[in-house]
Amino acid sequence: MPKQPGVWVEVDSRGEYAGGLYVRWNAPELGKAGMRAVTERQDPAAPEWKRYAEVVLLMQTALIGILRLAGFSVVRAEEVDDVAEGDVYVHADTPSPS
């Protein structure tokens, strides 16, 4: 997991989708603040955590839109790997419909 803010890319080299890419927008300080609020207050609905989750969803949606406009076949990574929540998956095949 990257410790710097920005976009992280990982090549999928195994399984039925080999050749695709996982793309994650990373905001470590925002994530740490959310996690700290949840653990310190024992509150899974802490506003700091909700804010982080909202930002991750907004970035995922934006990345999908931008990459599709650029001609890539892109889906929410959860459709390919259920533990990759919040990531974007870029297929190595034909473009997705707009």
PDB file of N, CA and C in Angstrom:
ATOM      1  N   MET A   1       0.850  -1.185   0.000  1.00  0.00           N
ATOM      2  CA  MET A   1       0.000   0.000   0.000  1.00  0.00           C
ATOM      3  C   MET A   1       0.889   1.240   0.000  1.00  0.00           C
ATOM      4  N   PRO A   2       0.616   2.186  -0.884  1.00  0.00           N
ATOM      5  CA  PRO A   2       1.441   3.387  -0.954  1.00  0.00           C
ATOM      6  C   PRO A   2       1.243   4.287   0.259  1.00  0.00           C
ATOM      7  N   LYS A   3       2.293   5.004   0.619  1.00  0.00           N
ATOM      8  CA  LYS A   3       2.219   5.930   1.739  1.00  0.00           C
ATOM      9  C   LYS A   3       2.161   7.383   1.270  1.00  0.00           C
ATOM     10  N   GLN A   4       2.337   7.607  -0.017  1.00  0.00           N
ATOM     11  CA  GLN A   4       2.272   8.951  -0.591  1.00  0.00           C
ATOM     12  C   GLN A   4       0.887   9.180  -1.186  1.00  0.00           C
ATOM     13  N   PRO A   5       0.393  10.414  -1.138  1.00  0.00           N
ATOM     14  CA  PRO A   5      -0.895  10.687  -1.771  1.00  0.00           C
ATOM     15  C   PRO A   5      -0.773  10.619  -3.292  1.00  0.00           C
ATOM     16  N   GLY A   6      -1.864  10.288  -3.926  1.00  0.00           N
ATOM     17  CA  GLY A   6      -1.891  10.231  -5.379  1.00  0.00           C
ATOM     18  C   GLY A   6      -2.472   8.920  -5.868  1.00  0.00           C
ATOM     19  N   VAL A   7      -2.128   8.552  -7.088  1.00  0.00           N
ATOM     20  CA  VAL A   7      -2.662   7.344  -7.698  1.00  0.00           C
ATOM     21  C   VAL A   7      -1.634   6.219  -7.630  1.00  0.00           C
ATOM     22  N   TRP A   8      -2.100   5.043  -7.285  1.00  0.00           N
ATOM     23  CA  TRP A   8      -1.295   3.838  -7.205  1.00  0.00           C
ATOM     24  C   TRP A   8      -1.813   2.865  -8.259  1.00  0.00           C
ATOM     25  N   VAL A   9      -0.921   2.231  -9.009  1.00  0.00           N
ATOM     26  CA  VAL A   9      -1.303   1.299 -10.073  1.00  0.00           C
ATOM     27  C   VAL A   9      -0.597  -0.030  -9.835  1.00  0.00           C
ATOM     28  N   GLU A  10      -1.365  -1.125  -9.973  1.00  0.00           N
ATOM     29  CA  GLU A  10      -0.806  -2.471  -9.819  1.00  0.00           C
ATOM     30  C   GLU A  10      -1.253  -3.320 -11.004  1.00  0.00           C
ATOM     31  N   VAL A  11      -0.331  -4.016 -11.645  1.00  0.00           N
ATOM     32  CA  VAL A  11      -0.649  -4.904 -12.760  1.00  0.00           C
ATOM     33  C   VAL A  11      -1.201  -6.211 -12.215  1.00  0.00           C
ATOM     34  N   ASP A  12      -2.315  -6.654 -12.779  1.00  0.00           N
ATOM     35  CA  ASP A  12      -2.908  -7.936 -12.411  1.00  0.00           C
ATOM     36  C   ASP A  12      -2.236  -9.011 -13.258  1.00  0.00           C
ATOM     37  N   SER A  13      -1.368  -9.798 -12.651  1.00  0.00           N
ATOM     38  CA  SER A  13      -0.586 -10.787 -13.398  1.00  0.00           C
ATOM     39  C   SER A  13      -1.104 -12.209 -13.241  1.00  0.00           C
ATOM     40  N   ARG A  14      -2.237 -12.384 -12.557  1.00  0.00           N
ATOM     41  CA  ARG A  14      -2.773 -13.724 -12.325  1.00  0.00           C
ATOM     42  C   ARG A  14      -4.256 -13.774 -12.651  1.00  0.00           C
ATOM     43  N   GLY A  15      -4.756 -14.985 -12.755  1.00  0.00           N
ATOM     44  CA  GLY A  15      -6.192 -15.215 -12.877  1.00  0.00           C
ATOM     45  C   GLY A  15      -6.766 -14.911 -14.244  1.00  0.00           C
ATOM     46  N   GLU A  16      -8.086 -14.917 -14.288  1.00  0.00           N
ATOM     47  CA  GLU A  16      -8.763 -14.757 -15.574  1.00  0.00           C
ATOM     48  C   GLU A  16      -8.653 -13.345 -16.150  1.00  0.00           C
ATOM     49  N   TYR A  17      -8.310 -12.362 -15.352  1.00  0.00           N
ATOM     50  CA  TYR A  17      -8.198 -10.987 -15.840  1.00  0.00           C
ATOM     51  C   TYR A  17      -6.752 -10.535 -15.987  1.00  0.00           C
ATOM     52  N   ALA A  18      -5.814 -11.462 -16.042  1.00  0.00           N
ATOM     53  CA  ALA A  18      -4.393 -11.117 -16.137  1.00  0.00           C
ATOM     54  C   ALA A  18      -4.150 -10.122 -17.259  1.00  0.00           C
ATOM     55  N   GLY A  19      -3.315  -9.149 -16.976  1.00  0.00           N
ATOM     56  CA  GLY A  19      -2.995  -8.109 -17.946  1.00  0.00           C
ATOM     57  C   GLY A  19      -3.709  -6.804 -17.668  1.00  0.00           C
ATOM     58  N   GLY A  20      -4.715  -6.857 -16.809  1.00  0.00           N
ATOM     59  CA  GLY A  20      -5.427  -5.632 -16.433  1.00  0.00           C
ATOM     60  C   GLY A  20      -4.675  -4.877 -15.353  1.00  0.00           C
ATOM     61  N   LEU A  21      -5.246  -3.759 -14.941  1.00  0.00           N
ATOM     62  CA  LEU A  21      -4.616  -2.918 -13.923  1.00  0.00           C
ATOM     63  C   LEU A  21      -5.606  -2.564 -12.821  1.00  0.00           C
ATOM     64  N   TYR A  22      -5.123  -2.583 -11.588  1.00  0.00           N
ATOM     65  CA  TYR A  22      -5.872  -2.003 -10.477  1.00  0.00           C
ATOM     66  C   TYR A  22      -5.359  -0.587 -10.299  1.00  0.00           C
ATOM     67  N   VAL A  23      -6.276   0.360 -10.151  1.00  0.00           N
ATOM     68  CA  VAL A  23      -5.908   1.753  -9.935  1.00  0.00           C
ATOM     69  C   VAL A  23      -6.590   2.210  -8.648  1.00  0.00           C
ATOM     70  N   ARG A  24      -5.805   2.800  -7.749  1.00  0.00           N
ATOM     71  CA  ARG A  24      -6.345   3.295  -6.481  1.00  0.00           C
ATOM     72  C   ARG A  24      -5.893   4.727  -6.259  1.00  0.00           C
ATOM     73  N   TRP A  25      -6.850   5.562  -5.906  1.00  0.00           N
ATOM     74  CA  TRP A  25      -6.518   6.912  -5.477  1.00  0.00           C
ATOM     75  C   TRP A  25      -6.212   6.809  -3.995  1.00  0.00           C
ATOM     76  N   ASN A  26      -5.110   7.401  -3.569  1.00  0.00           N
ATOM     77  CA  ASN A  26      -4.643   7.249  -2.202  1.00  0.00           C
ATOM     78  C   ASN A  26      -4.530   8.596  -1.502  1.00  0.00           C
ATOM     79  N   ALA A  27      -5.151   8.678  -0.333  1.00  0.00           N
ATOM     80  CA  ALA A  27      -5.049   9.861   0.527  1.00  0.00           C
ATOM     81  C   ALA A  27      -4.746   9.364   1.940  1.00  0.00           C
ATOM     82  N   PRO A  28      -3.473   9.033   2.211  1.00  0.00           N
ATOM     83  CA  PRO A  28      -3.146   8.388   3.486  1.00  0.00           C
ATOM     84  C   PRO A  28      -3.515   9.196   4.725  1.00  0.00           C
ATOM     85  N   GLU A  29      -3.337  10.479   4.696  1.00  0.00           N
ATOM     86  CA  GLU A  29      -3.656  11.281   5.893  1.00  0.00           C
ATOM     87  C   GLU A  29      -5.153  11.297   6.173  1.00  0.00           C
ATOM     88  N   LEU A  30      -5.952  11.404   5.126  1.00  0.00           N
ATOM     89  CA  LEU A  30      -7.401  11.387   5.281  1.00  0.00           C
ATOM     90  C   LEU A  30      -7.862  10.026   5.806  1.00  0.00           C
ATOM     91  N   GLY A  31      -7.276   8.949   5.271  1.00  0.00           N
ATOM     92  CA  GLY A  31      -7.600   7.600   5.727  1.00  0.00           C
ATOM     93  C   GLY A  31      -7.196   7.366   7.170  1.00  0.00           C
ATOM     94  N   LYS A  32      -6.012   7.830   7.547  1.00  0.00           N
ATOM     95  CA  LYS A  32      -5.538   7.672   8.935  1.00  0.00           C
ATOM     96  C   LYS A  32      -6.449   8.420   9.899  1.00  0.00           C
ATOM     97  N   ALA A  33      -6.861   9.625   9.526  1.00  0.00           N
ATOM     98  CA  ALA A  33      -7.747  10.413  10.395  1.00  0.00           C
ATOM     99  C   ALA A  33      -9.074   9.689  10.589  1.00  0.00           C
ATOM    100  N   GLY A  34      -9.608   9.120   9.522  1.00  0.00           N
ATOM    101  CA  GLY A  34     -10.858   8.379   9.624  1.00  0.00           C
ATOM    102  C   GLY A  34     -10.713   7.144  10.493  1.00  0.00           C
ATOM    103  N   MET A  35      -9.656   6.385  10.277  1.00  0.00           N
ATOM    104  CA  MET A  35      -9.425   5.170  11.055  1.00  0.00           C
ATOM    105  C   MET A  35      -9.183   5.501  12.526  1.00  0.00           C
ATOM    106  N   ARG A  36      -8.432   6.567  12.775  1.00  0.00           N
ATOM    107  CA  ARG A  36      -8.164   6.984  14.154  1.00  0.00           C
ATOM    108  C   ARG A  36      -9.474   7.351  14.864  1.00  0.00           C
ATOM    109  N   ALA A  37     -10.351   8.071  14.168  1.00  0.00           N
ATOM    110  CA  ALA A  37     -11.628   8.463  14.762  1.00  0.00           C
ATOM    111  C   ALA A  37     -12.475   7.237  15.098  1.00  0.00           C
ATOM    112  N   VAL A  38     -12.488   6.265  14.198  1.00  0.00           N
ATOM    113  CA  VAL A  38     -13.265   5.045  14.427  1.00  0.00           C
ATOM    114  C   VAL A  38     -12.710   4.258  15.609  1.00  0.00           C
ATOM    115  N   THR A  39     -11.400   4.074  15.654  1.00  0.00           N
ATOM    116  CA  THR A  39     -10.811   3.249  16.719  1.00  0.00           C
ATOM    117  C   THR A  39     -10.804   3.950  18.073  1.00  0.00           C
ATOM    118  N   GLU A  40     -10.493   5.224  18.104  1.00  0.00           N
ATOM    119  CA  GLU A  40     -10.436   5.937  19.384  1.00  0.00           C
ATOM    120  C   GLU A  40     -11.816   6.087  20.016  1.00  0.00           C
ATOM    121  N   ARG A  41     -12.821   6.347  19.178  1.00  0.00           N
ATOM    122  CA  ARG A  41     -14.170   6.550  19.714  1.00  0.00           C
ATOM    123  C   ARG A  41     -15.036   5.299  19.625  1.00  0.00           C
ATOM    124  N   GLN A  42     -14.469   4.221  19.050  1.00  0.00           N
ATOM    125  CA  GLN A  42     -15.242   2.986  18.857  1.00  0.00           C
ATOM    126  C   GLN A  42     -16.568   3.294  18.146  1.00  0.00           C
ATOM    127  N   ASP A  43     -16.472   4.136  17.110  1.00  0.00           N
ATOM    128  CA  ASP A  43     -17.664   4.585  16.391  1.00  0.00           C
ATOM    129  C   ASP A  43     -17.481   4.351  14.897  1.00  0.00           C
ATOM    130  N   PRO A  44     -18.062   3.265  14.353  1.00  0.00           N
ATOM    131  CA  PRO A  44     -17.899   2.997  12.927  1.00  0.00           C
ATOM    132  C   PRO A  44     -18.560   4.041  12.035  1.00  0.00           C
ATOM    133  N   ALA A  45     -19.394   4.891  12.616  1.00  0.00           N
ATOM    134  CA  ALA A  45     -20.056   5.944  11.838  1.00  0.00           C
ATOM    135  C   ALA A  45     -19.424   7.310  12.092  1.00  0.00           C
ATOM    136  N   ALA A  46     -18.179   7.322  12.557  1.00  0.00           N
ATOM    137  CA  ALA A  46     -17.490   8.590  12.830  1.00  0.00           C
ATOM    138  C   ALA A  46     -17.511   9.471  11.580  1.00  0.00           C
ATOM    139  N   PRO A  47     -17.787  10.768  11.736  1.00  0.00           N
ATOM    140  CA  PRO A  47     -17.842  11.668  10.579  1.00  0.00           C
ATOM    141  C   PRO A  47     -16.557  11.678   9.752  1.00  0.00           C
ATOM    142  N   GLU A  48     -15.412  11.547  10.415  1.00  0.00           N
ATOM    143  CA  GLU A  48     -14.139  11.533   9.686  1.00  0.00           C
ATOM    144  C   GLU A  48     -14.037  10.315   8.769  1.00  0.00           C
ATOM    145  N   TRP A  49     -14.562   9.164   9.245  1.00  0.00           N
ATOM    146  CA  TRP A  49     -14.539   7.955   8.429  1.00  0.00           C
ATOM    147  C   TRP A  49     -15.530   8.076   7.272  1.00  0.00           C
ATOM    148  N   LYS A  50     -16.700   8.625   7.558  1.00  0.00           N
ATOM    149  CA  LYS A  50     -17.701   8.830   6.501  1.00  0.00           C
ATOM    150  C   LYS A  50     -17.148   9.747   5.418  1.00  0.00           C
ATOM    151  N   ARG A  51     -16.454  10.791   5.827  1.00  0.00           N
ATOM    152  CA  ARG A  51     -15.863  11.726   4.856  1.00  0.00           C
ATOM    153  C   ARG A  51     -14.853  10.997   3.968  1.00  0.00           C
ATOM    154  N   TYR A  52     -13.986  10.197   4.584  1.00  0.00           N
ATOM    155  CA  TYR A  52     -13.000   9.437   3.821  1.00  0.00           C
ATOM    156  C   TYR A  52     -13.701   8.511   2.818  1.00  0.00           C
ATOM    157  N   ALA A  53     -14.723   7.778   3.265  1.00  0.00           N
ATOM    158  CA  ALA A  53     -15.451   6.857   2.390  1.00  0.00           C
ATOM    159  C   ALA A  53     -16.114   7.608   1.235  1.00  0.00           C
ATOM    160  N   GLU A  54     -16.660   8.779   1.504  1.00  0.00           N
ATOM    161  CA  GLU A  54     -17.292   9.587   0.450  1.00  0.00           C
ATOM    162  C   GLU A  54     -16.265  10.054  -0.576  1.00  0.00           C
ATOM    163  N   VAL A  55     -15.104  10.480  -0.108  1.00  0.00           N
ATOM    164  CA  VAL A  55     -14.050  10.935  -1.021  1.00  0.00           C
ATOM    165  C   VAL A  55     -13.555   9.769  -1.882  1.00  0.00           C
ATOM    166  N   VAL A  56     -13.378   8.589  -1.288  1.00  0.00           N
ATOM    167  CA  VAL A  56     -12.937   7.413  -2.053  1.00  0.00           C
ATOM    168  C   VAL A  56     -13.952   7.098  -3.150  1.00  0.00           C
ATOM    169  N   LEU A  57     -15.241   7.118  -2.830  1.00  0.00           N
ATOM    170  CA  LEU A  57     -16.282   6.839  -3.813  1.00  0.00           C
ATOM    171  C   LEU A  57     -16.288   7.891  -4.930  1.00  0.00           C
ATOM    172  N   LEU A  58     -16.146   9.158  -4.571  1.00  0.00           N
ATOM    173  CA  LEU A  58     -16.094  10.227  -5.578  1.00  0.00           C
ATOM    174  C   LEU A  58     -14.894  10.060  -6.505  1.00  0.00           C
ATOM    175  N   MET A  59     -13.745   9.723  -5.941  1.00  0.00           N
ATOM    176  CA  MET A  59     -12.547   9.539  -6.761  1.00  0.00           C
ATOM    177  C   MET A  59     -12.676   8.315  -7.653  1.00  0.00           C
ATOM    178  N   GLN A  60     -13.257   7.239  -7.130  1.00  0.00           N
ATOM    179  CA  GLN A  60     -13.462   6.042  -7.937  1.00  0.00           C
ATOM    180  C   GLN A  60     -14.363   6.364  -9.130  1.00  0.00           C
ATOM    181  N   THR A  61     -15.445   7.066  -8.886  1.00  0.00           N
ATOM    182  CA  THR A  61     -16.377   7.450  -9.941  1.00  0.00           C
ATOM    183  C   THR A  61     -15.697   8.350 -10.971  1.00  0.00           C
ATOM    184  N   ALA A  62     -14.917   9.307 -10.499  1.00  0.00           N
ATOM    185  CA  ALA A  62     -14.207  10.216 -11.414  1.00  0.00           C
ATOM    186  C   ALA A  62     -13.181   9.465 -12.258  1.00  0.00           C
ATOM    187  N   LEU A  63     -12.412   8.569 -11.637  1.00  0.00           N
ATOM    188  CA  LEU A  63     -11.410   7.800 -12.385  1.00  0.00           C
ATOM    189  C   LEU A  63     -12.069   6.940 -13.463  1.00  0.00           C
ATOM    190  N   ILE A  64     -13.180   6.304 -13.125  1.00  0.00           N
ATOM    191  CA  ILE A  64     -13.891   5.485 -14.102  1.00  0.00           C
ATOM    192  C   ILE A  64     -14.350   6.346 -15.273  1.00  0.00           C
ATOM    193  N   GLY A  65     -14.946   7.483 -14.995  1.00  0.00           N
ATOM    194  CA  GLY A  65     -15.418   8.367 -16.055  1.00  0.00           C
ATOM    195  C   GLY A  65     -14.302   8.862 -16.954  1.00  0.00           C
ATOM    196  N   ILE A  66     -13.219   9.292 -16.354  1.00  0.00           N
ATOM    197  CA  ILE A  66     -12.077   9.814 -17.124  1.00  0.00           C
ATOM    198  C   ILE A  66     -11.460   8.718 -17.993  1.00  0.00           C
ATOM    199  N   LEU A  67     -11.229   7.545 -17.408  1.00  0.00           N
ATOM    200  CA  LEU A  67     -10.602   6.464 -18.161  1.00  0.00           C
ATOM    201  C   LEU A  67     -11.509   5.946 -19.275  1.00  0.00           C
ATOM    202  N   ARG A  68     -12.815   5.889 -19.037  1.00  0.00           N
ATOM    203  CA  ARG A  68     -13.740   5.471 -20.102  1.00  0.00           C
ATOM    204  C   ARG A  68     -13.734   6.475 -21.246  1.00  0.00           C
ATOM    205  N   LEU A  69     -13.741   7.754 -20.914  1.00  0.00           N
ATOM    206  CA  LEU A  69     -13.677   8.771 -21.966  1.00  0.00           C
ATOM    207  C   LEU A  69     -12.399   8.663 -22.780  1.00  0.00           C
ATOM    208  N   ALA A  70     -11.340   8.178 -22.155  1.00  0.00           N
ATOM    209  CA  ALA A  70     -10.069   7.991 -22.849  1.00  0.00           C
ATOM    210  C   ALA A  70     -10.045   6.688 -23.654  1.00  0.00           C
ATOM    211  N   GLY A  71     -11.130   5.900 -23.590  1.00  0.00           N
ATOM    212  CA  GLY A  71     -11.230   4.695 -24.399  1.00  0.00           C
ATOM    213  C   GLY A  71     -10.885   3.393 -23.703  1.00  0.00           C
ATOM    214  N   PHE A  72     -10.710   3.419 -22.396  1.00  0.00           N
ATOM    215  CA  PHE A  72     -10.363   2.207 -21.665  1.00  0.00           C
ATOM    216  C   PHE A  72     -11.619   1.468 -21.197  1.00  0.00           C
ATOM    217  N   SER A  73     -11.502   0.155 -21.044  1.00  0.00           N
ATOM    218  CA  SER A  73     -12.552  -0.683 -20.483  1.00  0.00           C
ATOM    219  C   SER A  73     -12.337  -0.711 -18.975  1.00  0.00           C
ATOM    220  N   VAL A  74     -13.234  -0.069 -18.238  1.00  0.00           N
ATOM    221  CA  VAL A  74     -13.032   0.157 -16.802  1.00  0.00           C
ATOM    222  C   VAL A  74     -14.290  -0.216 -16.024  1.00  0.00           C
ATOM    223  N   VAL A  75     -14.086  -0.827 -14.845  1.00  0.00           N
ATOM    224  CA  VAL A  75     -15.186  -1.143 -13.934  1.00  0.00           C
ATOM    225  C   VAL A  75     -14.731  -0.868 -12.504  1.00  0.00           C
ATOM    226  N   ARG A  76     -15.692  -0.839 -11.594  1.00  0.00           N
ATOM    227  CA  ARG A  76     -15.342  -0.801 -10.178  1.00  0.00           C
ATOM    228  C   ARG A  76     -14.595  -2.102  -9.897  1.00  0.00           C
ATOM    229  N   ALA A  77     -13.496  -2.039  -9.189  1.00  0.00           N
ATOM    230  CA  ALA A  77     -12.672  -3.225  -8.952  1.00  0.00           C
ATOM    231  C   ALA A  77     -13.416  -4.303  -8.181  1.00  0.00           C
ATOM    232  N   GLU A  78     -14.426  -3.936  -7.405  1.00  0.00           N
ATOM    233  CA  GLU A  78     -15.211  -4.918  -6.665  1.00  0.00           C
ATOM    234  C   GLU A  78     -15.872  -5.935  -7.602  1.00  0.00           C
ATOM    235  N   GLU A  79     -16.101  -5.547  -8.864  1.00  0.00           N
ATOM    236  CA  GLU A  79     -16.696  -6.465  -9.836  1.00  0.00           C
ATOM    237  C   GLU A  79     -15.721  -7.571 -10.232  1.00  0.00           C
ATOM    238  N   VAL A  80     -14.442  -7.354 -10.032  1.00  0.00           N
ATOM    239  CA  VAL A  80     -13.397  -8.314 -10.387  1.00  0.00           C
ATOM    240  C   VAL A  80     -12.855  -9.011  -9.144  1.00  0.00           C
ATOM    241  N   ASP A  81     -12.734  -8.256  -8.055  1.00  0.00           N
ATOM    242  CA  ASP A  81     -12.138  -8.763  -6.812  1.00  0.00           C
ATOM    243  C   ASP A  81     -12.849  -8.085  -5.645  1.00  0.00           C
ATOM    244  N   ASP A  82     -13.637  -8.847  -4.910  1.00  0.00           N
ATOM    245  CA  ASP A  82     -14.471  -8.241  -3.865  1.00  0.00           C
ATOM    246  C   ASP A  82     -13.701  -7.596  -2.715  1.00  0.00           C
ATOM    247  N   VAL A  83     -12.406  -7.821  -2.602  1.00  0.00           N
ATOM    248  CA  VAL A  83     -11.627  -7.153  -1.556  1.00  0.00           C
ATOM    249  C   VAL A  83     -10.955  -5.873  -2.061  1.00  0.00           C
ATOM    250  N   ALA A  84     -11.184  -5.522  -3.304  1.00  0.00           N
ATOM    251  CA  ALA A  84     -10.557  -4.321  -3.877  1.00  0.00           C
ATOM    252  C   ALA A  84     -11.529  -3.146  -3.856  1.00  0.00           C
ATOM    253  N   GLU A  85     -12.325  -3.050  -2.824  1.00  0.00           N
ATOM    254  CA  GLU A  85     -13.333  -2.005  -2.711  1.00  0.00           C
ATOM    255  C   GLU A  85     -12.707  -0.618  -2.794  1.00  0.00           C
ATOM    256  N   GLY A  86     -13.280   0.218  -3.640  1.00  0.00           N
ATOM    257  CA  GLY A  86     -12.791   1.579  -3.811  1.00  0.00           C
ATOM    258  C   GLY A  86     -11.793   1.727  -4.938  1.00  0.00           C
ATOM    259  N   ASP A  87     -11.244   0.605  -5.410  1.00  0.00           N
ATOM    260  CA  ASP A  87     -10.291   0.647  -6.521  1.00  0.00           C
ATOM    261  C   ASP A  87     -11.048   0.673  -7.847  1.00  0.00           C
ATOM    262  N   VAL A  88     -10.306   0.892  -8.906  1.00  0.00           N
ATOM    263  CA  VAL A  88     -10.819   0.855 -10.272  1.00  0.00           C
ATOM    264  C   VAL A  88     -10.049  -0.250 -10.981  1.00  0.00           C
ATOM    265  N   TYR A  89     -10.728  -1.007 -11.853  1.00  0.00           N
ATOM    266  CA  TYR A  89     -10.046  -2.060 -12.610  1.00  0.00           C
ATOM    267  C   TYR A  89     -10.110  -1.715 -14.089  1.00  0.00           C
ATOM    268  N   VAL A  90      -8.947  -1.674 -14.733  1.00  0.00           N
ATOM    269  CA  VAL A  90      -8.841  -1.394 -16.160  1.00  0.00           C
ATOM    270  C   VAL A  90      -8.551  -2.716 -16.850  1.00  0.00           C
ATOM    271  N   HIS A  91      -9.505  -3.168 -17.676  1.00  0.00           N
ATOM    272  CA  HIS A  91      -9.347  -4.436 -18.391  1.00  0.00           C
ATOM    273  C   HIS A  91      -8.324  -4.295 -19.509  1.00  0.00           C
ATOM    274  N   ALA A  92      -7.720  -5.411 -19.844  1.00  0.00           N
ATOM    275  CA  ALA A  92      -6.736  -5.444 -20.919  1.00  0.00           C
ATOM    276  C   ALA A  92      -7.397  -5.736 -22.256  1.00  0.00           C
ATOM    277  N   ASP A  93      -8.744  -5.757 -22.306  1.00  0.00           N
ATOM    278  CA  ASP A  93      -9.459  -6.086 -23.532  1.00  0.00           C
ATOM    279  C   ASP A  93     -10.076  -4.871 -24.206  1.00  0.00           C
ATOM    280  N   THR A  94     -11.184  -5.075 -24.878  1.00  0.00           N
ATOM    281  CA  THR A  94     -11.835  -4.008 -25.651  1.00  0.00           C
ATOM    282  C   THR A  94     -12.487  -2.963 -24.765  1.00  0.00           C
ATOM    283  N   PRO A  95     -12.648  -1.748 -25.272  1.00  0.00           N
ATOM    284  CA  PRO A  95     -13.264  -0.671 -24.483  1.00  0.00           C
ATOM    285  C   PRO A  95     -14.695  -0.991 -24.053  1.00  0.00           C
ATOM    286  N   SER A  96     -15.074  -0.453 -22.910  1.00  0.00           N
ATOM    287  CA  SER A  96     -16.434  -0.624 -22.411  1.00  0.00           C
ATOM    288  C   SER A  96     -17.359   0.375 -23.104  1.00  0.00           C
ATOM    289  N   PRO A  97     -18.665   0.058 -23.167  1.00  0.00           N
ATOM    290  CA  PRO A  97     -19.594   1.002 -23.773  1.00  0.00           C
ATOM    291  C   PRO A  97     -19.703   2.262 -22.929  1.00  0.00           C
ATOM    292  N   SER A  98     -19.910   3.386 -23.555  1.00  0.00           N
ATOM    293  CA  SER A  98     -20.009   4.663 -22.819  1.00  0.00           C
ATOM    294  C   SER A  98     -21.384   4.894 -22.281  1.00  0.00           C
TER     295      SER A  98
END
